[in-house]
PDB file of C-alpha atoms and ligand atoms in Angstrom:
ATOM      1  CA  MET H   1      26.004 -24.420 -30.956  1.00 48.00           C
ATOM      2  CA  ALA H   2      25.003 -20.838 -31.668  1.00 51.00           C
ATOM      3  CA  ASN H   3      21.565 -22.083 -32.661  1.00 56.00           C
ATOM      4  CA  ALA H   4      21.256 -24.065 -29.441  1.00 56.00           C
ATOM      5  CA  MET H   5      22.161 -20.972 -27.431  1.00 52.00           C
ATOM      6  CA  LEU H   6      19.642 -18.915 -29.356  1.00 49.00           C
ATOM      7  CA  LEU H   7      16.974 -21.514 -28.713  1.00 49.00           C
ATOM      8  CA  ILE H   8      17.763 -21.556 -25.004  1.00 49.00           C
ATOM      9  CA  THR H   9      17.692 -17.767 -24.890  1.00 49.00           C
ATOM     10  CA  VAL H  10      14.336 -17.667 -26.640  1.00 45.00           C
ATOM     11  CA  LEU H  11      12.903 -20.350 -24.360  1.00 45.00           C
ATOM     12  CA  LEU H  12      14.186 -18.558 -21.263  1.00 47.00           C
ATOM     13  CA  SER H  13      12.685 -15.306 -22.516  1.00 50.00           C
ATOM     14  CA  PHE H  14       9.288 -16.919 -22.719  1.00 45.00           C
ATOM     15  CA  LEU H  15       9.663 -18.279 -19.200  1.00 46.00           C
ATOM     16  CA  ILE H  16      10.670 -14.924 -17.760  1.00 46.00           C
ATOM     17  CA  LEU H  17       8.643 -12.558 -19.949  1.00 45.00           C
ATOM     18  CA  PRO H  18       5.297 -12.746 -18.148  1.00 44.00           C
ATOM     19  CA  PHE H  19       6.941 -11.584 -14.920  1.00 45.00           C
ATOM     20  CA  SER H  20       9.200  -8.821 -16.172  1.00 45.00           C
ATOM     21  CA  ALA H  21       8.122  -7.917 -19.665  1.00 45.00           C
ATOM     22  CA  VAL H  22       9.338  -4.360 -19.299  1.00 47.00           C
ATOM     23  CA  ALA H  23      12.781  -5.036 -17.862  1.00 48.00           C
ATOM     24  CA  LEU H  24      13.741  -7.456 -20.623  1.00 57.00           C
ATOM     25  CA  THR H  25      12.645  -5.421 -23.591  1.00 72.00           C
ATOM     26  CA  GLN H  26      13.362  -1.825 -22.584  1.00 89.00           C
ATOM     27  CA  ASP H  27      14.993   0.155 -19.815  1.00 94.00           C
ATOM     28  CA  PHE H  28      11.760   1.609 -18.446  1.00 96.00           C
ATOM     29  CA  CYS H  29       8.138   2.358 -19.221  1.00 97.00           C
ATOM     30  CA  VAL H  30       7.022   5.590 -17.601  1.00 98.00           C
ATOM     31  CA  ALA H  31       3.246   5.437 -17.187  1.00 98.00           C
ATOM     32  CA  ASN H  32       0.999   7.380 -19.503  1.00 98.00           C
ATOM     33  CA  LEU H  33      -1.606   8.114 -16.824  1.00 97.00           C
ATOM     34  CA  SER H  34      -4.163   9.257 -19.393  1.00 97.00           C
ATOM     35  CA  ARG H  35      -4.421   5.645 -20.565  1.00 97.00           C
ATOM     36  CA  SER H  36      -5.961   2.857 -18.440  1.00 96.00           C
ATOM     37  CA  ASP H  37      -3.980   0.742 -15.996  1.00 93.00           C
ATOM     38  CA  THR H  38      -3.698  -2.947 -16.932  1.00 93.00           C
ATOM     39  CA  PRO H  39      -2.530  -6.039 -15.040  1.00 90.00           C
ATOM     40  CA  ALA H  40       0.902  -5.408 -16.604  1.00 91.00           C
ATOM     41  CA  GLY H  41       0.889  -1.715 -15.673  1.00 95.00           C
ATOM     42  CA  TYR H  42       0.135   1.426 -17.662  1.00 97.00           C
ATOM     43  CA  PRO H  43       1.140   1.829 -21.306  1.00 97.00           C
ATOM     44  CA  CYS H  44       4.369   3.817 -21.692  1.00 97.00           C
ATOM     45  CA  LYS H  45       4.345   7.520 -22.352  1.00 96.00           C
ATOM     46  CA  ALA H  46       6.255   8.786 -25.328  1.00 95.00           C
ATOM     47  CA  LEU H  47       8.627  11.519 -24.189  1.00 94.00           C
ATOM     48  CA  VAL H  48      10.461  10.937 -20.936  1.00 96.00           C
ATOM     49  CA  SER H  49      12.625  13.255 -18.836  1.00 97.00           C
ATOM     50  CA  ALA H  50      14.468  13.123 -15.500  1.00 97.00           C
ATOM     51  CA  ASP H  51      11.386  14.586 -13.822  1.00 97.00           C
ATOM     52  CA  ASP H  52       9.533  11.328 -14.521  1.00 97.00           C
ATOM     53  CA  PHE H  53      11.946   9.485 -12.213  1.00 98.00           C
ATOM     54  CA  TYR H  54      11.765  12.056  -9.439  1.00 98.00           C
ATOM     55  CA  TYR H  55       9.068  12.948  -6.912  1.00 98.00           C
ATOM     56  CA  ASN H  56       9.144  15.378  -3.997  1.00 98.00           C
ATOM     57  CA  GLY H  57       5.635  14.745  -2.690  1.00 97.00           C
ATOM     58  CA  LEU H  58       6.909  12.925   0.403  1.00 98.00           C
ATOM     59  CA  ALA H  59       9.038  15.815   1.633  1.00 97.00           C
ATOM     60  CA  ASP H  60       6.362  17.468   3.747  1.00 96.00           C
ATOM     61  CA  ALA H  61       4.443  16.063   6.705  1.00 96.00           C
ATOM     62  CA  GLY H  62       0.915  14.954   5.836  1.00 96.00           C
ATOM     63  CA  ASN H  63      -2.092  16.470   7.601  1.00 97.00           C
ATOM     64  CA  THR H  64      -3.012  14.288  10.583  1.00 98.00           C
ATOM     65  CA  ASN H  65      -6.093  16.311  11.503  1.00 98.00           C
ATOM     66  CA  ASN H  66      -8.541  13.439  10.938  1.00 97.00           C
ATOM     67  CA  ILE H  67     -10.248  10.667  12.862  1.00 96.00           C
ATOM     68  CA  PHE H  68      -7.143   8.438  12.694  1.00 98.00           C
ATOM     69  CA  LYS H  69      -4.715  11.263  13.545  1.00 98.00           C
ATOM     70  CA  ALA H  70      -2.640   9.765  10.752  1.00 98.00           C
ATOM     71  CA  THR H  71      -2.050  10.239   7.039  1.00 98.00           C
ATOM     72  CA  PHE H  72      -0.834   7.975   4.281  1.00 97.00           C
ATOM     73  CA  THR H  73       0.876   9.922   1.484  1.00 98.00           C
ATOM     74  CA  PRO H  74       1.480   7.656  -1.512  1.00 98.00           C
ATOM     75  CA  ALA H  75       4.228   7.803  -4.118  1.00 98.00           C
ATOM     76  CA  THR H  76       2.754   4.975  -6.147  1.00 98.00           C
ATOM     77  CA  VAL H  77       2.331   4.920  -9.909  1.00 97.00           C
ATOM     78  CA  SER H  78      -0.565   7.418  -9.895  1.00 97.00           C
ATOM     79  CA  GLN H  79       1.625  10.114  -8.343  1.00 97.00           C
ATOM     80  CA  PHE H  80       5.015   8.851  -9.500  1.00 98.00           C
ATOM     81  CA  PRO H  81       4.618   7.411 -13.026  1.00 97.00           C
ATOM     82  CA  GLY H  82       8.320   6.541 -13.300  1.00 98.00           C
ATOM     83  CA  VAL H  83       7.802   3.443 -11.097  1.00 98.00           C
ATOM     84  CA  ASN H  84       5.433   1.892 -13.654  1.00 98.00           C
ATOM     85  CA  GLY H  85       6.592  -1.648 -14.452  1.00 96.00           C
ATOM     86  CA  LEU H  86       9.481  -1.555 -11.980  1.00 97.00           C
ATOM     87  CA  GLY H  87       7.900  -3.562  -9.174  1.00 97.00           C
ATOM     88  CA  ILE H  88       8.447  -0.852  -6.596  1.00 98.00           C
ATOM     89  CA  SER H  89       6.890   2.269  -5.058  1.00 98.00           C
ATOM     90  CA  ALA H  90       6.979   4.353  -1.900  1.00 98.00           C
ATOM     91  CA  ALA H  91       4.887   6.238   0.618  1.00 98.00           C
ATOM     92  CA  ARG H  92       5.149   8.320   3.729  1.00 98.00           C
ATOM     93  CA  VAL H  93       3.018   7.800   6.822  1.00 98.00           C
ATOM     94  CA  ASP H  94       2.615  10.487   9.465  1.00 98.00           C
ATOM     95  CA  ILE H  95       1.053   9.360  12.745  1.00 98.00           C
ATOM     96  CA  GLY H  96       0.243  12.077  15.262  1.00 98.00           C
ATOM     97  CA  VAL H  97       0.398  11.549  19.020  1.00 98.00           C
ATOM     98  CA  GLY H  98      -2.263   8.947  19.846  1.00 98.00           C
ATOM     99  CA  GLY H  99      -2.816   8.271  16.148  1.00 98.00           C
ATOM    100  CA  VAL H 100      -3.362   4.972  14.391  1.00 98.00           C
ATOM    101  CA  VAL H 101      -3.169   3.507  10.908  1.00 98.00           C
ATOM    102  CA  PRO H 102      -6.080   1.115  11.435  1.00 98.00           C
ATOM    103  CA  LEU H 103      -6.222  -2.487  10.296  1.00 98.00           C
ATOM    104  CA  HIS H 104      -5.688  -2.545   6.529  1.00 98.00           C
ATOM    105  CA  THR H 105      -4.162  -4.457   3.660  1.00 98.00           C
ATOM    106  CA  HIS H 106      -2.344  -3.746   0.407  1.00 98.00           C
ATOM    107  CA  PRO H 107      -3.586  -6.546  -1.865  1.00 97.00           C
ATOM    108  CA  ALA H 108      -0.801  -6.178  -4.421  1.00 96.00           C
ATOM    109  CA  ALA H 109       2.446  -5.567  -2.521  1.00 98.00           C
ATOM    110  CA  THR H 110       4.658  -6.459   0.387  1.00 98.00           C
ATOM    111  CA  GLU H 111       5.421  -3.404   2.527  1.00 98.00           C
ATOM    112  CA  LEU H 112       8.595  -2.443   4.339  1.00 98.00           C
ATOM    113  CA  ILE H 113       8.517   0.444   6.816  1.00 98.00           C
ATOM    114  CA  PHE H 114      11.432   2.497   8.094  1.00 98.00           C
ATOM    115  CA  VAL H 115      10.741   4.609  11.192  1.00 98.00           C
ATOM    116  CA  THR H 116      12.465   7.959  10.756  1.00 98.00           C
ATOM    117  CA  GLN H 117      10.821   9.665  13.754  1.00 98.00           C
ATOM    118  CA  GLY H 118       8.922   8.580  16.827  1.00 98.00           C
ATOM    119  CA  THR H 119       7.970   5.275  18.441  1.00 98.00           C
ATOM    120  CA  ILE H 120       5.232   2.994  17.161  1.00 98.00           C
ATOM    121  CA  VAL H 121       3.741  -0.418  17.593  1.00 98.00           C
ATOM    122  CA  ALA H 122       3.360  -2.281  14.308  1.00 98.00           C
ATOM    123  CA  ALA H 123       1.897  -5.708  13.647  1.00 98.00           C
ATOM    124  CA  PHE H 124       0.580  -8.007  10.980  1.00 98.00           C
ATOM    125  CA  ILE H 125      -1.734 -10.996  11.241  1.00 98.00           C
ATOM    126  CA  SER H 126      -1.087 -14.208   9.356  1.00 98.00           C
ATOM    127  CA  SER H 127      -3.859 -15.511   7.135  1.00 98.00           C
ATOM    128  CA  ASP H 128      -3.311 -19.189   7.931  1.00 97.00           C
ATOM    129  CA  SER H 129      -3.551 -19.118  11.734  1.00 98.00           C
ATOM    130  CA  ASN H 130      -4.401 -15.480  12.577  1.00 98.00           C
ATOM    131  CA  THR H 131      -1.157 -15.259  14.531  1.00 98.00           C
ATOM    132  CA  VAL H 132      -0.259 -11.669  15.437  1.00 98.00           C
ATOM    133  CA  TYR H 133       3.353 -10.657  14.832  1.00 98.00           C
ATOM    134  CA  THR H 134       3.845  -7.443  16.783  1.00 98.00           C
ATOM    135  CA  LYS H 135       6.854  -5.239  17.522  1.00 98.00           C
ATOM    136  CA  THR H 136       7.636  -1.889  19.105  1.00 98.00           C
ATOM    137  CA  LEU H 137       9.681   0.135  16.617  1.00 98.00           C
ATOM    138  CA  TYR H 138      11.981   3.033  17.411  1.00 98.00           C
ATOM    139  CA  LYS H 139      13.640   5.571  15.143  1.00 98.00           C
ATOM    140  CA  GLY H 140      15.805   3.711  12.624  1.00 98.00           C
ATOM    141  CA  ASP H 141      13.949   0.392  12.904  1.00 98.00           C
ATOM    142  CA  ILE H 142      12.404  -1.388   9.956  1.00 98.00           C
ATOM    143  CA  MET H 143       9.693  -4.037   9.696  1.00 98.00           C
ATOM    144  CA  VAL H 144       8.193  -5.965   6.792  1.00 98.00           C
ATOM    145  CA  PHE H 145       4.517  -6.828   6.227  1.00 98.00           C
ATOM    146  CA  PRO H 146       4.020  -9.708   3.798  1.00 98.00           C
ATOM    147  CA  GLN H 147       1.807  -9.062   0.783  1.00 98.00           C
ATOM    148  CA  GLY H 148      -1.939  -9.026   1.339  1.00 98.00           C
ATOM    149  CA  LEU H 149      -1.856  -9.578   5.110  1.00 98.00           C
ATOM    150  CA  PHE H 150      -3.777  -7.343   7.498  1.00 98.00           C
ATOM    151  CA  HIS H 151      -1.551  -4.989   9.455  1.00 98.00           C
ATOM    152  CA  TYR H 152      -1.662  -1.835  11.561  1.00 98.00           C
ATOM    153  CA  GLN H 153       0.574   0.749  13.189  1.00 98.00           C
ATOM    154  CA  TYR H 154      -0.041   3.153  16.051  1.00 98.00           C
ATOM    155  CA  ASN H 155       1.965   5.837  17.779  1.00 98.00           C
ATOM    156  CA  ILE H 156       2.878   5.108  21.402  1.00 98.00           C
ATOM    157  CA  GLY H 157       5.265   8.038  21.785  1.00 98.00           C
ATOM    158  CA  ALA H 158       4.896  11.602  23.005  1.00 98.00           C
ATOM    159  CA  SER H 159       5.731  13.081  19.579  1.00 98.00           C
ATOM    160  CA  PRO H 160       4.580  12.520  15.982  1.00 98.00           C
ATOM    161  CA  ALA H 161       5.898   9.425  14.205  1.00 98.00           C
ATOM    162  CA  VAL H 162       7.053   9.322  10.587  1.00 98.00           C
ATOM    163  CA  LEU H 163       7.457   6.161   8.524  1.00 98.00           C
ATOM    164  CA  LEU H 164       8.977   5.869   5.097  1.00 98.00           C
ATOM    165  CA  VAL H 165       7.416   3.000   3.199  1.00 98.00           C
ATOM    166  CA  ALA H 166       8.688   0.838   0.354  1.00 98.00           C
ATOM    167  CA  PHE H 167       6.238  -1.340  -1.590  1.00 98.00           C
ATOM    168  CA  SER H 168       7.138  -4.303  -3.766  1.00 98.00           C
ATOM    169  CA  GLY H 169       4.821  -3.086  -6.515  1.00 97.00           C
ATOM    170  CA  PRO H 170       3.960   0.163  -8.314  1.00 97.00           C
ATOM    171  CA  ASN H 171       0.275  -0.013  -7.373  1.00 96.00           C
ATOM    172  CA  PRO H 172      -0.051  -1.730  -3.962  1.00 97.00           C
ATOM    173  CA  GLY H 173      -3.702  -0.861  -3.342  1.00 96.00           C
ATOM    174  CA  LEU H 174      -5.090  -0.004   0.082  1.00 97.00           C
ATOM    175  CA  GLN H 175      -8.161  -1.316   1.854  1.00 98.00           C
ATOM    176  CA  ILE H 176      -8.986  -0.231   5.402  1.00 98.00           C
ATOM    177  CA  THR H 177     -11.243  -2.620   7.313  1.00 97.00           C
ATOM    178  CA  VAL H 178     -13.346  -0.056   9.188  1.00 97.00           C
ATOM    179  CA  LEU H 179     -13.950   1.899   5.979  1.00 97.00           C
ATOM    180  CA  ALA H 180     -14.896  -1.261   4.060  1.00 97.00           C
ATOM    181  CA  LEU H 181     -17.459  -2.022   6.762  1.00 97.00           C
ATOM    182  CA  PHE H 182     -18.787   1.410   7.713  1.00 97.00           C
ATOM    183  CA  ALA H 183     -17.886   4.048   5.097  1.00 97.00           C
ATOM    184  CA  ASN H 184     -20.276   2.881   2.385  1.00 96.00           C
ATOM    185  CA  ASN H 185     -23.927   2.066   1.748  1.00 96.00           C
ATOM    186  CA  LEU H 186     -23.773  -1.558   2.879  1.00 95.00           C
ATOM    187  CA  PRO H 187     -27.127  -1.907   4.702  1.00 96.00           C
ATOM    188  CA  SER H 188     -26.802  -1.907   8.488  1.00 96.00           C
ATOM    189  CA  ASN H 189     -28.502  -5.278   8.916  1.00 96.00           C
ATOM    190  CA  ILE H 190     -25.950  -6.851   6.540  1.00 97.00           C
ATOM    191  CA  VAL H 191     -23.065  -5.168   8.376  1.00 97.00           C
ATOM    192  CA  GLN H 192     -24.443  -6.637  11.610  1.00 97.00           C
ATOM    193  CA  LYS H 193     -24.687 -10.070  10.041  1.00 97.00           C
ATOM    194  CA  VAL H 194     -21.167 -10.117   8.572  1.00 97.00           C
ATOM    195  CA  SER H 195     -19.414  -8.396  11.488  1.00 96.00           C
ATOM    196  CA  PHE H 196     -21.308  -9.840  14.505  1.00 97.00           C
ATOM    197  CA  LEU H 197     -21.740  -6.277  15.799  1.00 97.00           C
ATOM    198  CA  ASP H 198     -25.069  -5.097  17.153  1.00 97.00           C
ATOM    199  CA  ASP H 199     -27.265  -2.402  15.631  1.00 96.00           C
ATOM    200  CA  ALA H 200     -26.148   0.366  18.022  1.00 97.00           C
ATOM    201  CA  GLN H 201     -22.491  -0.333  17.267  1.00 97.00           C
ATOM    202  CA  VAL H 202     -23.079  -0.379  13.521  1.00 97.00           C
ATOM    203  CA  GLN H 203     -25.018   2.923  13.667  1.00 96.00           C
ATOM    204  CA  LYS H 204     -22.263   4.499  15.758  1.00 96.00           C
ATOM    205  CA  TYR H 205     -19.483   3.482  13.342  1.00 96.00           C
ATOM    206  CA  LYS H 206     -21.488   4.310  10.210  1.00 97.00           C
ATOM    207  CA  SER H 207     -21.982   7.787  11.574  1.00 96.00           C
ATOM    208  CA  MET H 208     -18.300   8.052  12.597  1.00 95.00           C
ATOM    209  CA  PHE H 209     -17.096   7.029   9.094  1.00 96.00           C
ATOM    210  CA  ASN H 210     -19.854   8.740   7.042  1.00 95.00           C
ATOM    211  CA  GLY H 211     -21.556   5.566   5.896  1.00 96.00           C
ATOM    212  CA  THR H 212     -25.229   5.678   4.978  1.00 92.00           C
ATOM    213  CA  ALA H 213     -27.673   3.615   6.997  1.00 74.00           C
TER     214      ALA H 213
HETATM  215  C1  NAG C 301      -0.827   9.403 -23.574  1.00 57.93           C
HETATM  216  O1  NAG C 301      -1.904   8.748 -24.167  1.00 57.93           O
HETATM  217  C2  NAG C 301      -2.798   9.607 -24.846  1.00 57.93           C
HETATM  218  C3  NAG C 301      -4.025   8.798 -25.244  1.00 57.93           C
HETATM  219  O2  NAG C 301      -3.646   7.676 -26.009  1.00 57.93           O
HETATM  220  C4  NAG C 301      -2.070  10.235 -26.021  1.00 57.93           C
HETATM  221  O3  NAG C 301      -2.925  11.115 -26.697  1.00 57.93           O
HETATM  222  C5  NAG C 301      -0.874  11.019 -25.480  1.00 57.93           C
HETATM  223  O4  NAG C 301      -0.098  11.539 -26.532  1.00 57.93           O
HETATM  224  C6  NAG C 301       0.002  10.118 -24.619  1.00 57.93           C
HETATM  225  N1  NAG C 301       1.008  10.950 -23.958  1.00 57.93           N
HETATM  226  C7  NAG C 301       2.310  10.675 -23.999  1.00 57.93           C
HETATM  227  C8  NAG C 301       3.200  11.666 -23.327  1.00 57.93           C
HETATM  228  O5  NAG C 301       2.771   9.678 -24.524  1.00 57.93           O
END
C-alpha cells in the first residue's frame, strides 16, 4: 500500500513537474540576474532576503512626456527577481490626458488591469475572428486580456489615468505593433508590402518612430 502510494506520488510528480518545477521542490527561486534566463526562468541566487520579495518601483508616476503620452513601468523578473518561477508579475501604466498605449501584445502572459485613477477605453482583439472586445473602464474597474492577444488602452478622461497590472508570468514580454513596423531598419518597400501602407505613410511613421529608411 505504501509502495503504491509512493509510486502514485512519483508518477504525479513527473506529470506536474514540467509546469511547476520550482513550487514542488523548493519554496522559491529568486532570480540570479547575472545568469541567463531560460524557458524555466533564471537560475536561483544563493543568498535571499526580504528585499528580494519587495519592490517599490511602481510607487511613482511614470514620465508620460513621449509620443504616446503614456508609460509602462514593469515589475517583471528583470526588476523584481523575487517573482522568478512564480508565474506572476506586475506593472504600472500611466496614461496622460489624450494618451494611448498603442496596439501591443505580451506573448508570454495574460494581463489583468485595475484602474486606480482616471477613465480609459480598453480592448483586445481575438485571434480567431478578429472580434474586438472593448469596454470603458472607470476607477476601480478591472479587465482581463487573454495571453498573446493584441490589445490597447487609451485615456478618454480629463485627468491622467493609472492602471495597476498583474501578469500571469514573470516575464510577459512586450511587442508594440507600430514599433515593430516602423522603429527598426526594416526596408521601407518591405514595410509597404507587409502593411499595405503607401510610401509616404511609411516614411512619415518611420520618421515619427526613429526607424531608418
Ligand atoms: C549569480 O551567478 C554568478 C555567475 O554564476 C555567481 O558568480 C554569483 O555568485 C551568483 N550570485 C548569487 C547571489 O547567487
